[in-house]
mmCIF file of C-alpha atoms and ligand atoms in Angstrom:
data_model
loop_
_atom_site.group_PDB
_atom_site.id
_atom_site.type_symbol
_atom_site.label_atom_id
_atom_site.label_comp_id
_atom_site.label_asym_id
_atom_site.label_seq_id
_atom_site.Cartn_x
_atom_site.Cartn_y
_atom_site.Cartn_z
ATOM 1 C CA MET Z 4 -0.175 -0.232 -0.088
ATOM 2 C CA ALA Z 5 1.192 3.238 -0.658
ATOM 3 C CA LYS Z 6 2.545 5.759 2.096
ATOM 4 C CA PRO Z 7 0.423 8.704 2.871
ATOM 5 C CA LEU Z 8 2.272 11.665 1.329
ATOM 6 C CA PRO Z 9 4.341 13.637 3.455
ATOM 7 C CA ASP Z 10 2.361 17.019 4.605
ATOM 8 C CA ARG Z 11 4.067 19.533 2.599
ATOM 9 C CA ARG Z 12 3.590 22.035 4.867
ATOM 10 C CA PRO Z 13 5.594 21.591 8.458
ATOM 11 C CA ALA Z 14 3.065 22.199 11.267
ATOM 12 C CA ASP Z 15 3.058 26.863 11.895
ATOM 13 C CA PRO Z 16 4.004 27.188 15.251
ATOM 14 C CA LYS Z 17 2.077 30.517 15.348
ATOM 15 C CA THR Z 18 -0.922 31.112 13.630
ATOM 16 C CA TYR Z 19 -1.919 35.403 13.039
ATOM 17 C CA LEU Z 20 -5.395 36.059 11.790
ATOM 18 C CA ILE Z 21 -6.323 38.898 10.119
ATOM 19 C CA THR Z 22 -9.948 40.570 8.732
ATOM 20 C CA GLY Z 23 -9.570 42.086 5.545
ATOM 21 C CA PRO Z 24 -6.774 40.352 3.585
ATOM 22 C CA THR Z 25 -8.351 40.376 0.376
ATOM 23 C CA SER Z 26 -7.441 43.758 -0.653
ATOM 24 C CA GLY Z 27 -4.967 46.702 0.179
ATOM 25 C CA ILE Z 28 -3.503 46.999 3.449
ATOM 26 C CA GLY Z 29 -5.139 43.886 4.809
ATOM 27 C CA LEU Z 30 -3.744 41.628 1.854
ATOM 28 C CA ALA Z 31 -0.236 43.581 2.643
ATOM 29 C CA THR Z 32 -0.222 41.897 5.599
ATOM 30 C CA ALA Z 33 -1.473 38.443 5.050
ATOM 31 C CA LEU Z 34 1.475 38.255 2.744
ATOM 32 C CA GLU Z 35 3.981 39.831 5.846
ATOM 33 C CA LEU Z 36 2.446 37.883 8.398
ATOM 34 C CA ALA Z 37 2.676 34.432 6.565
ATOM 35 C CA ARG Z 38 6.331 34.851 6.559
ATOM 36 C CA HIS Z 39 6.644 34.480 10.305
ATOM 37 C CA GLY Z 40 3.727 31.764 10.771
ATOM 38 C CA GLY Z 41 -0.047 30.398 9.552
ATOM 39 C CA VAL Z 42 -2.511 32.869 8.921
ATOM 40 C CA VAL Z 43 -5.723 32.990 8.953
ATOM 41 C CA LEU Z 44 -7.609 35.351 6.632
ATOM 42 C CA VAL Z 45 -11.395 36.449 7.627
ATOM 43 C CA GLY Z 46 -13.106 37.830 5.161
ATOM 44 C CA ARG Z 47 -16.688 37.958 3.302
ATOM 45 C CA ASP Z 48 -15.846 36.315 0.080
ATOM 46 C CA ARG Z 49 -14.659 33.275 -0.446
ATOM 47 C CA GLY Z 50 -13.050 33.141 -3.812
ATOM 48 C CA ARG Z 51 -11.076 36.435 -2.710
ATOM 49 C CA LEU Z 52 -10.185 34.826 0.570
ATOM 50 C CA ASP Z 53 -9.066 31.720 -1.408
ATOM 51 C CA ALA Z 54 -6.816 33.642 -4.157
ATOM 52 C CA VAL Z 55 -5.062 34.858 -1.212
ATOM 53 C CA ARG Z 56 -4.951 31.447 0.355
ATOM 54 C CA ASN Z 57 -3.473 30.046 -3.116
ATOM 55 C CA ARG Z 58 -0.576 33.028 -2.697
ATOM 56 C CA ILE Z 59 0.379 32.390 1.127
ATOM 57 C CA GLU Z 60 0.559 27.889 0.429
ATOM 58 C CA ARG Z 61 2.654 28.771 -2.560
ATOM 59 C CA GLN Z 62 5.178 30.510 0.060
ATOM 60 C CA GLY Z 63 4.617 27.276 1.760
ATOM 61 C CA ARG Z 64 2.846 28.378 4.937
ATOM 62 C CA HIS Z 65 -0.532 27.313 6.083
ATOM 63 C CA ALA Z 66 -3.435 29.495 5.273
ATOM 64 C CA VAL Z 67 -7.449 29.348 6.396
ATOM 65 C CA PRO Z 68 -9.965 31.175 5.164
ATOM 66 C CA ILE Z 69 -12.975 31.819 6.883
ATOM 67 C CA VAL Z 70 -16.326 33.550 5.793
ATOM 68 C CA CYS Z 71 -17.300 36.123 8.157
ATOM 69 C CA ASP Z 72 -19.626 39.221 6.952
ATOM 70 C CA LEU Z 73 -18.035 41.380 9.890
ATOM 71 C CA ALA Z 74 -21.772 43.832 9.320
ATOM 72 C CA ASP Z 75 -23.647 40.895 10.131
ATOM 73 C CA LEU Z 76 -23.400 39.741 13.637
ATOM 74 C CA ALA Z 77 -24.893 36.284 12.614
ATOM 75 C CA SER Z 78 -22.141 35.910 10.073
ATOM 76 C CA VAL Z 79 -19.621 36.710 13.055
ATOM 77 C CA ARG Z 80 -20.720 34.739 15.772
ATOM 78 C CA ARG Z 81 -20.880 31.350 13.298
ATOM 79 C CA ALA Z 82 -16.799 32.625 11.741
ATOM 80 C CA ALA Z 83 -16.061 32.789 15.585
ATOM 81 C CA ALA Z 84 -17.211 29.586 16.756
ATOM 82 C CA GLU Z 85 -15.385 28.137 13.456
ATOM 83 C CA ILE Z 86 -12.038 29.421 14.336
ATOM 84 C CA ILE Z 87 -12.813 28.181 17.850
ATOM 85 C CA ALA Z 88 -13.422 24.853 16.727
ATOM 86 C CA LEU Z 89 -10.198 24.849 14.654
ATOM 87 C CA GLY Z 90 -8.113 24.833 17.386
ATOM 88 C CA LEU Z 91 -4.899 26.334 15.782
ATOM 89 C CA PRO Z 92 -1.873 28.164 18.124
ATOM 90 C CA LEU Z 93 -3.540 31.786 17.435
ATOM 91 C CA ALA Z 94 -0.539 33.822 18.730
ATOM 92 C CA GLY Z 95 -2.388 37.429 17.488
ATOM 93 C CA LEU Z 96 -5.030 39.020 15.565
ATOM 94 C CA VAL Z 97 -5.202 42.306 13.767
ATOM 95 C CA ASN Z 98 -8.319 43.864 12.780
ATOM 96 C CA ASN Z 99 -7.874 45.567 9.495
ATOM 97 C CA ALA Z 100 -11.278 45.312 7.796
ATOM 98 C CA GLY Z 101 -13.075 48.250 7.510
ATOM 99 C CA ILE Z 102 -15.051 50.069 5.023
ATOM 100 C CA PHE Z 103 -15.804 54.057 4.217
ATOM 101 C CA PRO Z 104 -19.133 54.096 2.536
ATOM 102 C CA LEU Z 105 -19.880 57.819 0.691
ATOM 103 C CA ARG Z 106 -23.759 56.582 1.324
ATOM 104 C CA PRO Z 107 -25.510 55.196 4.404
ATOM 105 C CA ALA Z 108 -25.994 52.165 4.343
ATOM 106 C CA ARG Z 109 -27.631 49.303 7.051
ATOM 107 C CA ASN Z 110 -26.874 46.190 7.896
ATOM 108 C CA ALA Z 111 -29.181 43.157 8.454
ATOM 109 C CA GLN Z 112 -30.319 44.583 12.115
ATOM 110 C CA GLY Z 113 -31.142 47.720 10.546
ATOM 111 C CA TRP Z 114 -27.762 49.033 12.110
ATOM 112 C CA ASP Z 115 -25.513 51.963 10.119
ATOM 113 C CA LEU Z 116 -22.949 49.736 7.888
ATOM 114 C CA ALA Z 117 -20.187 51.319 8.436
ATOM 115 C CA TYR Z 118 -20.264 51.448 12.338
ATOM 116 C CA ALA Z 119 -21.462 48.094 11.670
ATOM 117 C CA THR Z 120 -18.742 46.601 9.608
ATOM 118 C CA ASN Z 121 -15.487 48.569 11.249
ATOM 119 C CA HIS Z 122 -16.687 49.152 14.762
ATOM 120 C CA LEU Z 123 -19.659 46.084 15.767
ATOM 121 C CA GLY Z 124 -18.320 43.248 13.917
ATOM 122 C CA PRO Z 125 -14.715 43.455 14.957
ATOM 123 C CA PHE Z 126 -15.524 43.963 18.155
ATOM 124 C CA VAL Z 127 -17.772 40.699 18.486
ATOM 125 C CA LEU Z 128 -15.211 38.824 16.980
ATOM 126 C CA THR Z 129 -12.410 39.946 19.190
ATOM 127 C CA GLU Z 130 -14.210 39.566 22.282
ATOM 128 C CA ALA Z 131 -15.388 35.605 21.367
ATOM 129 C CA LEU Z 132 -11.562 34.648 20.775
ATOM 130 C CA LEU Z 133 -9.697 36.694 23.877
ATOM 131 C CA PRO Z 134 -10.530 33.883 25.775
ATOM 132 C CA HIS Z 135 -8.503 31.790 23.313
ATOM 133 C CA LEU Z 136 -5.571 33.798 23.213
ATOM 134 C CA PRO Z 137 -2.490 32.589 25.122
ATOM 135 C CA ASP Z 138 -1.306 35.540 27.824
ATOM 136 C CA GLY Z 139 0.995 38.097 26.094
ATOM 137 C CA ALA Z 140 -0.655 37.499 22.904
ATOM 138 C CA ASN Z 141 -1.048 40.925 20.568
ATOM 139 C CA VAL Z 142 -3.902 42.353 18.967
ATOM 140 C CA VAL Z 143 -3.999 45.233 16.501
ATOM 141 C CA PHE Z 144 -6.587 47.223 15.426
ATOM 142 C CA VAL Z 145 -5.899 49.340 12.068
ATOM 143 C CA CYS Z 146 -7.375 52.208 13.179
ATOM 144 C CA SER Z 147 -7.501 56.176 11.576
ATOM 145 C CA GLY Z 148 -5.954 59.630 12.517
ATOM 146 C CA VAL Z 149 -9.467 61.004 11.350
ATOM 147 C CA GLU Z 150 -11.417 60.386 14.633
ATOM 148 C CA ASP Z 151 -9.514 63.190 15.731
ATOM 149 C CA PRO Z 152 -10.743 66.549 15.207
ATOM 150 C CA GLU Z 153 -7.566 68.603 15.745
ATOM 151 C CA ARG Z 154 -5.126 66.124 13.109
ATOM 152 C CA ARG Z 155 -4.469 68.662 10.518
ATOM 153 C CA PRO Z 156 -4.588 66.598 7.467
ATOM 154 C CA ALA Z 157 -7.595 64.995 8.546
ATOM 155 C CA VAL Z 158 -9.232 68.113 8.969
ATOM 156 C CA LEU Z 159 -8.112 69.929 5.536
ATOM 157 C CA ALA Z 160 -9.091 66.457 4.338
ATOM 158 C CA GLY Z 161 -13.007 67.555 4.967
ATOM 159 C CA PHE Z 162 -12.909 64.917 8.711
ATOM 160 C CA ARG Z 163 -14.062 66.730 12.067
ATOM 161 C CA GLY Z 164 -13.836 63.953 14.165
ATOM 162 C CA GLY Z 165 -15.525 60.952 15.910
ATOM 163 C CA ARG Z 166 -18.903 62.825 16.543
ATOM 164 C CA TYR Z 167 -19.855 59.777 19.321
ATOM 165 C CA LEU Z 168 -23.079 59.901 21.688
ATOM 166 C CA SER Z 169 -23.947 56.886 22.041
ATOM 167 C CA ALA Z 170 -23.383 52.931 21.212
ATOM 168 C CA GLU Z 171 -26.809 52.849 20.396
ATOM 169 C CA ALA Z 172 -27.316 56.703 18.492
ATOM 170 C CA SER Z 173 -24.375 55.621 16.425
ATOM 171 C CA ALA Z 174 -26.246 52.145 15.210
ATOM 172 C CA ARG Z 175 -28.845 54.695 14.438
ATOM 173 C CA GLY Z 176 -26.511 56.267 12.244
ATOM 174 C CA GLU Z 177 -27.388 59.675 14.328
ATOM 175 C CA TRP Z 178 -23.976 61.614 14.716
ATOM 176 C CA GLN Z 179 -22.976 64.657 17.070
ATOM 177 C CA PRO Z 180 -23.756 67.867 15.378
ATOM 178 C CA GLY Z 181 -21.640 70.351 13.564
ATOM 179 C CA GLY Z 182 -19.520 67.512 11.957
ATOM 180 C CA SER Z 183 -18.804 66.585 8.414
ATOM 181 C CA ARG Z 184 -20.029 67.914 5.634
ATOM 182 C CA MET Z 185 -18.067 65.094 3.707
ATOM 183 C CA PRO Z 186 -20.663 62.235 3.256
ATOM 184 C CA GLY Z 187 -19.731 59.181 5.231
ATOM 185 C CA ALA Z 188 -17.128 60.892 7.232
ATOM 186 C CA ASP Z 189 -18.958 61.052 10.672
ATOM 187 C CA ALA Z 190 -19.735 57.411 10.683
ATOM 188 C CA TYR Z 191 -16.364 56.986 9.606
ATOM 189 C CA ALA Z 192 -14.934 58.563 11.661
ATOM 190 C CA THR Z 193 -16.600 57.855 14.246
ATOM 191 C CA SER Z 194 -15.858 53.875 13.712
ATOM 192 C CA LYS Z 195 -12.507 54.346 13.590
ATOM 193 C CA GLN Z 196 -12.484 56.454 17.169
ATOM 194 C CA CYS Z 197 -14.834 53.588 18.783
ATOM 195 C CA ASN Z 198 -12.075 51.173 17.409
ATOM 196 C CA LEU Z 199 -9.108 53.391 19.278
ATOM 197 C CA ALA Z 200 -11.222 53.252 22.315
ATOM 198 C CA THR Z 201 -11.689 49.563 22.424
ATOM 199 C CA VAL Z 202 -7.948 49.211 21.945
ATOM 200 C CA LEU Z 203 -7.082 51.670 25.002
ATOM 201 C CA ALA Z 204 -10.133 50.426 27.592
ATOM 202 C CA TRP Z 205 -9.370 46.790 26.760
ATOM 203 C CA ALA Z 206 -5.675 47.429 27.545
ATOM 204 C CA ARG Z 207 -6.430 48.834 30.498
ATOM 205 C CA GLU Z 208 -9.297 45.994 31.306
ATOM 206 C CA THR Z 209 -7.374 42.687 30.267
ATOM 207 C CA PRO Z 210 -3.348 43.483 31.221
ATOM 208 C CA ARG Z 211 -3.027 39.411 30.347
ATOM 209 C CA LEU Z 212 -3.196 39.938 26.824
ATOM 210 C CA ARG Z 213 -1.205 43.291 24.392
ATOM 211 C CA PHE Z 214 -3.946 45.623 22.735
ATOM 212 C CA ASN Z 215 -2.187 47.872 20.073
ATOM 213 C CA ALA Z 216 -4.003 50.687 17.699
ATOM 214 C CA VAL Z 217 -2.171 51.708 14.550
ATOM 215 C CA GLU Z 218 -2.842 54.971 12.200
ATOM 216 C CA PRO Z 219 -1.415 52.758 8.713
ATOM 217 C CA GLY Z 220 -1.316 56.659 6.770
ATOM 218 C CA PHE Z 221 -3.152 57.452 3.679
ATOM 219 C CA SER Z 222 -2.350 55.200 1.134
ATOM 220 C CA PRO Z 223 -4.709 56.557 -1.452
ATOM 221 C CA ALA Z 224 -4.892 53.209 -4.219
ATOM 222 C CA THR Z 225 -6.714 50.746 -1.583
ATOM 223 C CA GLY Z 226 -9.939 49.837 -2.032
ATOM 224 C CA LEU Z 227 -11.135 52.630 0.919
ATOM 225 C CA GLY Z 228 -12.245 54.524 -1.351
ATOM 226 C CA ARG Z 229 -14.691 52.367 -3.832
ATOM 227 C CA ASP Z 230 -17.253 54.448 -3.229
ATOM 228 C CA ALA Z 231 -15.603 57.649 -5.071
ATOM 229 C CA ASN Z 232 -16.173 59.013 -8.408
ATOM 230 C CA PRO Z 233 -14.160 57.353 -11.104
ATOM 231 C CA VAL Z 234 -12.173 60.232 -11.727
ATOM 232 C CA LEU Z 235 -11.021 60.536 -7.960
ATOM 233 C CA ARG Z 236 -10.447 56.445 -8.023
ATOM 234 C CA PHE Z 237 -8.095 57.073 -11.029
ATOM 235 C CA LEU Z 238 -6.177 59.959 -9.330
ATOM 236 C CA GLY Z 239 -6.062 57.906 -6.522
ATOM 237 C CA LYS Z 240 -4.941 54.720 -8.173
ATOM 238 C CA HIS Z 241 -2.255 56.258 -10.934
ATOM 239 C CA VAL Z 242 -1.297 59.244 -9.662
ATOM 240 C CA LEU Z 243 -1.586 60.067 -5.827
ATOM 241 C CA ALA Z 244 0.149 56.509 -4.998
ATOM 242 C CA LEU Z 245 3.242 57.659 -6.985
ATOM 243 C CA LEU Z 246 3.623 60.702 -4.034
ATOM 244 C CA ALA Z 247 2.371 58.654 -1.438
ATOM 245 C CA PRO Z 248 6.154 56.826 -0.227
ATOM 246 C CA HIS Z 249 7.099 60.547 -0.142
ATOM 247 C CA LEU Z 250 4.665 62.358 1.871
ATOM 248 C CA LYS Z 251 4.407 62.558 5.704
ATOM 249 C CA TYR Z 252 1.691 60.872 6.801
ATOM 250 C CA TRP Z 253 1.050 58.964 3.676
ATOM 251 C CA SER Z 254 1.848 55.418 3.138
ATOM 252 C CA THR Z 255 1.198 52.079 0.864
ATOM 253 C CA PRO Z 256 -0.078 49.106 1.920
ATOM 254 C CA LYS Z 257 3.904 47.233 1.798
ATOM 255 C CA ARG Z 258 4.791 49.707 4.270
ATOM 256 C CA ALA Z 259 1.400 50.002 6.879
ATOM 257 C CA ALA Z 260 2.080 46.228 6.285
ATOM 258 C CA ARG Z 261 5.195 46.499 7.795
ATOM 259 C CA VAL Z 262 4.491 48.689 10.784
ATOM 260 C CA ILE Z 263 1.632 46.442 11.558
ATOM 261 C CA THR Z 264 3.193 42.981 11.577
ATOM 262 C CA ARG Z 265 5.975 44.530 13.739
ATOM 263 C CA VAL Z 266 3.248 46.067 15.647
ATOM 264 C CA LEU Z 267 1.838 42.531 16.350
ATOM 265 C CA LEU Z 268 5.319 40.432 16.902
ATOM 266 C CA ASP Z 269 6.844 43.759 18.903
ATOM 267 C CA GLY Z 270 7.896 41.446 22.273
ATOM 268 C CA SER Z 271 8.843 43.980 24.719
ATOM 269 C CA GLY Z 272 4.938 43.449 26.304
ATOM 270 C CA GLN Z 273 4.069 46.862 25.443
ATOM 271 C CA THR Z 274 -0.377 47.344 25.537
ATOM 272 C CA GLY Z 275 -2.421 50.580 25.099
ATOM 273 C CA GLN Z 276 0.065 51.789 22.784
ATOM 274 C CA TYR Z 277 -1.162 53.660 19.278
ATOM 275 C CA TYR Z 278 2.036 54.144 15.949
ATOM 276 C CA ASP Z 279 1.810 56.176 12.934
ATOM 277 C CA GLU Z 280 2.893 55.410 10.039
ATOM 278 C CA ALA Z 281 5.888 55.308 10.648
ATOM 279 C CA GLY Z 282 5.870 52.885 13.616
ATOM 280 C CA GLN Z 283 6.200 56.034 16.191
ATOM 281 C CA PRO Z 284 4.063 56.182 18.908
ATOM 282 C CA MET Z 285 1.274 58.800 18.410
ATOM 283 C CA LEU Z 286 -1.393 60.351 20.531
ATOM 284 C CA GLY Z 287 -5.337 59.550 19.719
ATOM 285 C CA SER Z 288 -7.521 62.887 20.073
ATOM 286 C CA ILE Z 289 -8.246 64.473 23.673
ATOM 287 C CA LEU Z 290 -11.688 62.134 23.702
ATOM 288 C CA VAL Z 291 -9.924 58.704 23.504
ATOM 289 C CA ARG Z 292 -6.794 59.579 25.845
ATOM 290 C CA ASP Z 293 -9.771 59.588 28.769
ATOM 291 C CA PRO Z 294 -10.212 56.268 30.360
ATOM 292 C CA GLU Z 295 -13.759 57.023 31.118
ATOM 293 C CA PHE Z 296 -14.675 57.766 27.725
ATOM 294 C CA THR Z 297 -13.370 54.560 25.895
ATOM 295 C CA ALA Z 298 -15.011 52.558 29.393
ATOM 296 C CA ARG Z 299 -18.485 54.208 28.112
ATOM 297 C CA VAL Z 300 -17.618 53.712 24.201
ATOM 298 C CA VAL Z 301 -17.122 49.691 25.658
ATOM 299 C CA ALA Z 302 -19.794 49.149 28.181
ATOM 300 C CA GLU Z 303 -22.153 50.905 25.817
ATOM 301 C CA THR Z 304 -21.159 48.732 22.856
ATOM 302 C CA ARG Z 305 -21.895 45.048 25.159
ATOM 303 C CA ALA Z 306 -24.928 46.874 26.144
ATOM 304 C CA LEU Z 307 -26.374 47.204 22.509
ATOM 305 C CA LEU Z 308 -24.709 43.977 21.394
ATOM 306 C CA ALA Z 309 -26.611 42.106 24.928
ATOM 307 C CA ARG Z 310 -30.018 42.943 22.957
ATOM 308 C CA PHE Z 311 -29.247 40.725 20.071
ATOM 309 C CA PRO Z 312 -27.634 37.293 21.549
ATOM 310 C CA GLY Z 313 -27.517 34.005 19.571
HETATM 311 N N1 NAP Y 413 -5.970 53.504 3.123
HETATM 312 C C1 NAP Y 413 -6.091 54.264 3.872
HETATM 313 O O1 NAP Y 413 -5.938 55.407 3.104
HETATM 314 C C2 NAP Y 413 -6.463 54.152 5.462
HETATM 315 C C3 NAP Y 413 -6.094 54.965 6.083
HETATM 316 C C4 NAP Y 413 -6.164 54.688 7.379
HETATM 317 C C5 NAP Y 413 -6.978 53.883 8.527
HETATM 318 N N2 NAP Y 413 -7.627 52.850 7.151
HETATM 319 C C6 NAP Y 413 -8.248 51.544 7.317
HETATM 320 O O2 NAP Y 413 -7.401 50.318 7.116
HETATM 321 C C7 NAP Y 413 -8.051 49.480 6.957
HETATM 322 C C8 NAP Y 413 -8.123 49.024 5.555
HETATM 323 O O3 NAP Y 413 -8.577 49.563 4.402
HETATM 324 P P1 NAP Y 413 -7.705 49.586 3.439
HETATM 325 O O4 NAP Y 413 -7.444 51.257 2.596
HETATM 326 O O5 NAP Y 413 -6.875 48.240 2.522
HETATM 327 O O6 NAP Y 413 -9.397 49.115 2.287
HETATM 328 P P2 NAP Y 413 -9.482 48.170 1.795
HETATM 329 O O7 NAP Y 413 -9.052 47.742 0.177
HETATM 330 O O8 NAP Y 413 -10.727 48.376 0.600
HETATM 331 O O9 NAP Y 413 -9.620 46.436 2.410
HETATM 332 C C9 NAP Y 413 -10.534 46.734 3.012
HETATM 333 C C10 NAP Y 413 -10.664 45.231 3.219
HETATM 334 O O10 NAP Y 413 -12.362 45.286 4.312
HETATM 335 C C11 NAP Y 413 -12.557 43.808 4.166
HETATM 336 N N3 NAP Y 413 -13.853 44.032 4.542
HETATM 337 C C12 NAP Y 413 -14.738 44.948 3.458
HETATM 338 N N4 NAP Y 413 -16.255 44.905 4.110
HETATM 339 C C13 NAP Y 413 -16.181 43.837 5.045
HETATM 340 C C14 NAP Y 413 -17.380 43.417 5.690
HETATM 341 N N5 NAP Y 413 -18.810 43.726 5.407
HETATM 342 N N6 NAP Y 413 -17.117 41.699 6.432
HETATM 343 C C15 NAP Y 413 -15.507 41.444 6.160
HETATM 344 N N7 NAP Y 413 -14.755 42.050 5.374
HETATM 345 C C16 NAP Y 413 -15.017 43.256 4.955
HETATM 346 C C17 NAP Y 413 -12.552 43.970 2.698
HETATM 347 O O11 NAP Y 413 -12.803 43.122 1.865
HETATM 348 P P3 NAP Y 413 -13.904 42.754 0.314
HETATM 349 O O12 NAP Y 413 -12.409 43.038 -0.796
HETATM 350 O O13 NAP Y 413 -14.202 42.033 0.317
HETATM 351 O O14 NAP Y 413 -14.159 43.978 0.141
HETATM 352 C C18 NAP Y 413 -10.989 44.518 2.283
HETATM 353 O O15 NAP Y 413 -10.199 43.026 2.157
HETATM 354 C C19 NAP Y 413 -9.500 49.914 7.238
HETATM 355 O O16 NAP Y 413 -9.738 49.434 8.362
HETATM 356 C C20 NAP Y 413 -8.982 51.487 6.959
HETATM 357 O O17 NAP Y 413 -10.500 52.223 7.915
HETATM 358 C C21 NAP Y 413 -7.062 53.169 5.668
#
């Protein structure tokens, strides 16, 4: 009888999970992470996930695709259960997936789509996985400086910072008055402010693990601006992307991937840190620097989600 073929892939001693690995910064980060271990690829489209898995397996690494629509609570809970059942040696998580819709849209629960995709879904996924992470594991959120109403490049781009009223109001698509005139900007900035608030609150709550945030820099050629008009998209991809490596606050998916990976793998034990596009420590808005605010975001998010169990 023929001997079973040896497994081409040696067991990866460590496995890293990343959401949104099918495009932009997430794709570049998934490929970078694969140089350090196995990768769990969490995304909403099976075909696109398989394409990334194939690229990683050609590097001789193991990748597991998990279908998960982060905008849909039921899908997120199913995916979390599937990941836990795999029993992989998860050593770190990167919450990268995000959207910036220019027109308000709703998820299955009737909630604001950007808030659900960028904050609520990743919150549920991560809280479900935390008990399964070993001591010292690192959870990284890809955040955005647009949450800060005083950050000059964000203000010049038309943002007015996070406009948080409460988790419930955000889910209803309601933002603090006086916000941006750019469609979708208040929803996006508020959801990213909630990401950063969550990192800082969880770092205080759970010293057993590490929670850090990265502002990846403005990468004009990713899919984030897919709702923009075709002229702007063309400019982003073919003109602005060429300038990106040379400008402060700007970056490229590859460069962002290296920073995110460095923060994820850093063994110094740092927690509750926020890093800029060059991997240097930075400060968030005055609001997220207030522990009472960050604790309120987390408590209100949990209260909202508890009303939708199952
Ligand atoms: N680009 C920038 O300038 C910039 C600046 C600051 C922060 N960021 C942050 O960086 C992160 C990555 O953005 P990017 O620029 O790389 O954008 P991108 O190219 O559009 O990538 C977004 C990723 O998120 C996934 N995704 C979207 N909706 C999802 C859902 N409902 N469920 C599961 N996955 C979903 C996308 O999957 P599909 O392939 O299926 O669409 C894609 O893989 C985001 O969190 C963004 O806020 C970006």
